[in-house]
Amino acid sequence: MKNWFLPLVLLSTFISIPAAESTSQPIELTFTPGLEFSYHSIAILCGEQKTANSFNLLSPRLTLQVDISDFITLEVLAGYHFAFAKDPVYFNALPLSLNWDRQKFQGLLLGIALAAEPFAFGDFFMKARGEFVFVLEKDKAWEVTLPLVSGQATGENAFTLITLDVTLHYQGLSGLTFFLGPRLNLLHGKFIAAETVVDLQGQQEMSYKQKNLIGPLAGAVLEIGDNWELTFKASLLARTELSLAVVYVF
């Protein structure tokens, strides 16, 4: 719950300002589908020893934006992901020591996001966007083979990722909008390894979280024709991200 508190408070603050000033109007829902490809690399601290490592994530996903008012947008996210730790992860509390050397995990990725545009002045406007994603991941299994005995090891990588972006957008150019601002990044995950060798069984869990909380975010939105938009986005420090999204605007 602690991971949820700060992003929700900040995002609620931005949303409440225009909501308080607006007059009640009939709600007209507008749906905008899209497709996004993104690569993420997050510096993490892993295990009780807080060992430094890097968490890498590649994710293609579908997005559906729903405009629920003039200034608030709800997004539903669904896709697939590939994730791994850059450096080896060692499990020494199992019957036989085990290490993951860039073992890749994959599975479904689901999420939800809420965005608001509370301020606009001239060619500038401010946008706040909070996102929460979690994974439904497939377990991996390995055979343990020794000269006299054999067994099996399984692994799982479960994580959630919360993001809060507050960006200033400039739309003074025809068909092109630039944006820049800070990003809050909250990653919480757990590497889980289990092993069975003859009659010996064991399981070890290793939690991890992001090393840095806040970093810069920048990008651009390019309008193509009357209905298409391309969004390029990059971030550093808290999370290194490169992403490209295309949406169809009805």
Short mmCIF file of C-alpha atoms in Angstrom, two decimals:
data_model
loop_
_atom_site.label_atom_id
_atom_site.label_comp_id
_atom_site.label_asym_id
_atom_site.label_seq_id
_atom_site.Cartn_x
_atom_site.Cartn_y
_atom_site.Cartn_z
CA MET A 1 0.00 0.00 0.00
CA LYS A 2 2.88 2.39 0.61
CA ASN A 3 3.83 2.19 -3.07
CA TRP A 4 0.35 3.31 -4.04
CA PHE A 5 0.00 6.24 -1.65
CA LEU A 6 2.27 8.93 -3.10
CA PRO A 7 1.28 8.49 -6.79
CA LEU A 8 -2.43 8.47 -5.95
CA VAL A 9 -2.21 11.58 -3.79
CA LEU A 10 -0.27 13.55 -6.41
CA LEU A 11 -2.47 12.48 -9.31
CA SER A 12 -5.66 13.15 -7.32
CA THR A 13 -4.41 16.68 -6.62
CA PHE A 14 -4.01 17.46 -10.31
CA ILE A 15 -7.38 15.96 -11.19
CA SER A 16 -9.30 17.67 -8.41
CA ILE A 17 -8.31 21.19 -9.49
CA PRO A 18 -10.08 21.22 -12.87
CA ALA A 19 -12.83 18.99 -11.57
CA ALA A 20 -13.74 21.52 -8.93
CA GLU A 21 -13.92 24.33 -11.48
CA SER A 22 -15.84 22.48 -14.18
CA THR A 23 -19.62 22.49 -14.50
CA SER A 24 -21.53 19.25 -14.81
CA GLN A 25 -22.00 18.18 -18.43
CA PRO A 26 -23.26 15.01 -20.11
CA ILE A 27 -20.48 12.42 -20.28
CA GLU A 28 -19.50 11.47 -23.84
CA LEU A 29 -17.04 8.61 -24.05
CA THR A 30 -14.43 8.65 -26.85
CA PHE A 31 -12.32 5.54 -27.50
CA THR A 32 -8.82 5.71 -28.98
CA PRO A 33 -7.00 2.41 -29.73
CA GLY A 34 -3.22 2.19 -29.98
CA LEU A 35 -0.15 -0.03 -30.10
CA GLU A 36 3.06 0.58 -28.13
CA PHE A 37 6.53 -0.96 -28.17
CA SER A 38 8.84 -0.16 -25.27
CA TYR A 39 12.19 -1.11 -23.76
CA HIS A 40 12.99 -0.45 -20.10
CA SER A 41 16.13 -0.84 -18.02
CA ILE A 42 15.78 -0.18 -14.28
CA ALA A 43 18.62 -0.16 -11.75
CA ILE A 44 17.50 -2.36 -8.85
CA LEU A 45 18.59 -3.42 -5.37
CA CYS A 46 18.11 -7.15 -4.93
CA GLY A 47 17.80 -9.35 -1.83
CA GLU A 48 18.59 -8.69 1.81
CA GLN A 49 22.11 -7.60 0.84
CA LYS A 50 20.66 -5.01 -1.59
CA THR A 51 22.89 -6.24 -4.38
CA ALA A 52 22.98 -3.87 -7.36
CA ASN A 53 21.61 -5.26 -10.60
CA SER A 54 19.65 -4.12 -13.63
CA PHE A 55 16.12 -5.19 -14.52
CA ASN A 56 15.41 -5.25 -18.26
CA LEU A 57 11.92 -5.31 -19.73
CA LEU A 58 10.70 -5.45 -23.31
CA SER A 59 6.98 -5.06 -23.86
CA PRO A 60 4.67 -4.75 -26.86
CA ARG A 61 1.17 -3.84 -25.70
CA LEU A 62 -2.23 -2.68 -26.89
CA THR A 63 -3.76 0.44 -25.40
CA LEU A 64 -7.32 1.69 -25.32
CA GLN A 65 -7.79 5.31 -24.26
CA VAL A 66 -11.21 6.40 -23.04
CA ASP A 67 -11.85 10.15 -22.77
CA ILE A 68 -14.24 10.38 -19.85
CA SER A 69 -14.22 14.21 -19.80
CA ASP A 70 -12.48 17.13 -21.51
CA PHE A 71 -9.45 16.77 -19.27
CA ILE A 72 -9.42 13.19 -17.91
CA THR A 73 -8.44 10.07 -19.85
CA LEU A 74 -8.58 6.45 -18.70
CA GLU A 75 -6.31 3.89 -20.38
CA VAL A 76 -6.58 0.10 -20.35
CA LEU A 77 -3.32 -1.72 -21.16
CA ALA A 78 -2.80 -5.32 -22.25
CA GLY A 79 0.21 -6.95 -23.85
CA TYR A 80 3.11 -9.36 -23.53
CA HIS A 81 6.47 -8.92 -21.83
CA PHE A 82 9.98 -10.34 -21.76
CA ALA A 83 12.03 -9.66 -18.61
CA PHE A 84 15.41 -10.62 -17.16
CA ALA A 85 18.09 -9.49 -14.71
CA LYS A 86 21.23 -8.28 -16.46
CA ASP A 87 23.66 -9.77 -13.93
CA PRO A 88 23.45 -13.30 -12.47
CA VAL A 89 21.12 -13.89 -9.52
CA TYR A 90 22.38 -16.46 -7.00
CA PHE A 91 20.18 -18.70 -4.83
CA ASN A 92 22.28 -20.32 -2.11
CA ALA A 93 19.53 -21.53 0.24
CA LEU A 94 18.38 -24.40 -2.01
CA PRO A 95 19.46 -28.05 -1.75
CA LEU A 96 21.86 -27.28 -4.62
CA SER A 97 23.03 -23.72 -5.26
CA LEU A 98 21.38 -22.23 -8.32
CA ASN A 99 22.16 -19.14 -10.37
CA TRP A 100 20.13 -17.39 -13.04
CA ASP A 101 22.35 -15.94 -15.74
CA ARG A 102 20.02 -13.70 -17.75
CA GLN A 103 17.20 -16.20 -17.51
CA LYS A 104 14.36 -14.69 -19.53
CA PHE A 105 10.81 -14.73 -18.23
CA GLN A 106 7.72 -13.90 -20.22
CA GLY A 107 3.96 -13.67 -19.91
CA LEU A 108 0.97 -11.38 -20.05
CA LEU A 109 1.20 -7.77 -18.94
CA LEU A 110 -1.92 -5.93 -17.81
CA GLY A 111 -2.40 -2.43 -16.53
CA ILE A 112 -4.42 0.72 -16.16
CA ALA A 113 -3.54 4.40 -16.40
CA LEU A 114 -5.22 7.70 -15.60
CA ALA A 115 -4.21 11.02 -17.15
CA ALA A 116 -5.34 14.60 -16.55
CA GLU A 117 -4.54 17.98 -18.11
CA PRO A 118 -5.21 20.46 -15.30
CA PHE A 119 -3.54 23.60 -16.71
CA ALA A 120 -3.24 25.27 -20.11
CA PHE A 121 -1.71 28.64 -20.99
CA GLY A 122 -0.96 29.81 -24.51
CA ASP A 123 0.85 27.10 -26.45
CA PHE A 124 1.63 25.17 -23.26
CA PHE A 125 -0.33 22.71 -21.16
CA MET A 126 0.52 20.47 -18.22
CA LYS A 127 -0.30 16.77 -18.05
CA ALA A 128 -0.18 14.31 -15.15
CA ARG A 129 -0.36 10.58 -15.84
CA GLY A 130 -0.27 7.68 -13.41
CA GLU A 131 0.14 4.07 -14.55
CA PHE A 132 0.00 0.72 -12.77
CA VAL A 133 1.02 -2.54 -14.49
CA PHE A 134 1.40 -6.11 -13.25
CA VAL A 135 2.29 -9.40 -14.91
CA LEU A 136 0.80 -12.86 -15.24
CA GLU A 137 3.97 -14.78 -15.82
CA LYS A 138 4.77 -18.29 -16.95
CA ASP A 139 6.96 -20.36 -14.63
CA LYS A 140 10.22 -21.70 -16.05
CA ALA A 141 11.52 -25.20 -15.32
CA TRP A 142 15.01 -26.72 -15.54
CA GLU A 143 16.23 -30.27 -15.16
CA VAL A 144 18.81 -30.87 -12.40
CA THR A 145 21.12 -33.68 -13.52
CA LEU A 146 23.88 -35.17 -11.33
CA PRO A 147 25.87 -38.40 -11.73
CA LEU A 148 23.71 -40.32 -9.23
CA VAL A 149 20.49 -38.31 -8.84
CA SER A 150 18.25 -35.98 -10.81
CA GLY A 151 15.62 -33.41 -10.02
CA GLN A 152 13.95 -30.24 -11.20
CA ALA A 153 14.23 -26.52 -10.53
CA THR A 154 11.53 -23.93 -11.25
CA GLY A 155 11.64 -20.15 -11.33
CA GLU A 156 9.26 -17.21 -11.34
CA ASN A 157 9.68 -13.45 -11.65
CA ALA A 158 6.65 -11.51 -10.43
CA PHE A 159 6.58 -7.71 -10.36
CA THR A 160 4.44 -4.57 -10.39
CA LEU A 161 5.44 -1.19 -11.79
CA ILE A 162 3.91 2.16 -10.84
CA THR A 163 4.75 5.30 -12.81
CA LEU A 164 3.77 8.94 -12.31
CA ASP A 165 4.70 11.49 -14.99
CA VAL A 166 4.15 15.24 -14.70
CA THR A 167 5.05 16.87 -18.02
CA LEU A 168 4.90 20.30 -19.64
CA HIS A 169 3.81 20.17 -23.30
CA TYR A 170 4.51 22.71 -26.03
CA GLN A 171 2.14 22.63 -29.01
CA GLY A 172 3.18 25.80 -30.85
CA LEU A 173 4.31 23.86 -33.94
CA SER A 174 1.85 22.52 -36.49
CA GLY A 175 1.38 18.78 -36.06
CA LEU A 176 4.17 18.40 -33.51
CA THR A 177 4.10 18.58 -29.70
CA PHE A 178 7.12 18.33 -27.40
CA PHE A 179 6.98 17.44 -23.71
CA LEU A 180 9.38 17.37 -20.77
CA GLY A 181 9.11 16.72 -17.05
CA PRO A 182 9.92 14.52 -14.03
CA ARG A 183 9.00 10.85 -13.63
CA LEU A 184 8.37 8.92 -10.41
CA ASN A 185 9.21 5.21 -10.77
CA LEU A 186 8.16 2.51 -8.27
CA LEU A 187 9.13 -1.08 -9.07
CA HIS A 188 8.51 -3.96 -6.70
CA GLY A 189 9.24 -7.55 -7.62
CA LYS A 190 10.31 -10.95 -6.40
CA PHE A 191 12.51 -13.66 -7.88
CA ILE A 192 11.29 -17.07 -6.71
CA ALA A 193 13.30 -20.27 -7.17
CA ALA A 194 12.27 -23.77 -6.07
CA GLU A 195 14.18 -27.01 -6.31
CA THR A 196 13.47 -30.72 -5.82
CA VAL A 197 16.32 -33.24 -5.76
CA VAL A 198 15.29 -36.77 -4.70
CA ASP A 199 13.69 -36.21 -1.26
CA LEU A 200 15.15 -32.74 -0.77
CA GLN A 201 12.98 -29.73 -1.47
CA GLY A 202 13.60 -26.03 -1.03
CA GLN A 203 12.37 -22.61 -2.09
CA GLN A 204 14.02 -19.21 -1.91
CA GLU A 205 12.53 -15.78 -2.59
CA MET A 206 14.53 -12.68 -3.39
CA SER A 207 12.75 -9.32 -3.40
CA TYR A 208 13.92 -6.37 -5.46
CA LYS A 209 12.98 -2.73 -5.97
CA GLN A 210 14.15 0.28 -7.93
CA LYS A 211 17.37 2.03 -6.91
CA ASN A 212 16.28 5.56 -7.92
CA LEU A 213 12.83 7.08 -7.57
CA ILE A 214 12.85 10.15 -9.83
CA GLY A 215 14.33 10.94 -13.23
CA PRO A 216 13.67 13.10 -16.32
CA LEU A 217 11.24 12.24 -19.11
CA ALA A 218 11.04 13.78 -22.60
CA GLY A 219 9.32 13.03 -25.87
CA ALA A 220 7.31 14.22 -28.84
CA VAL A 221 3.91 13.58 -30.40
CA LEU A 222 3.73 13.68 -34.20
CA GLU A 223 0.38 13.97 -35.98
CA ILE A 224 0.16 12.03 -39.24
CA GLY A 225 -2.81 12.99 -41.35
CA ASP A 226 -6.17 13.49 -39.67
CA ASN A 227 -6.33 10.32 -37.59
CA TRP A 228 -2.88 8.99 -36.66
CA GLU A 229 -0.45 10.02 -33.92
CA LEU A 230 3.06 8.77 -33.19
CA THR A 231 4.50 9.26 -29.69
CA PHE A 232 8.23 8.97 -29.04
CA LYS A 233 9.26 8.83 -25.37
CA ALA A 234 12.57 8.51 -23.49
CA SER A 235 13.51 8.62 -19.81
CA LEU A 236 16.69 8.33 -17.75
CA LEU A 237 17.99 7.75 -14.19
CA ALA A 238 14.98 6.27 -12.39
CA ARG A 239 14.20 4.23 -15.47
CA THR A 240 15.86 4.14 -18.87
CA GLU A 241 13.02 3.87 -21.36
CA LEU A 242 12.70 4.05 -25.13
CA SER A 243 9.20 3.69 -26.50
CA LEU A 244 7.19 4.24 -29.65
CA ALA A 245 3.39 4.33 -29.65
CA VAL A 246 0.93 4.73 -32.51
CA VAL A 247 -2.74 5.57 -31.91
CA TYR A 248 -5.73 6.02 -34.18
CA VAL A 249 -7.87 9.04 -33.34
CA PHE A 250 -11.47 8.83 -34.49
#
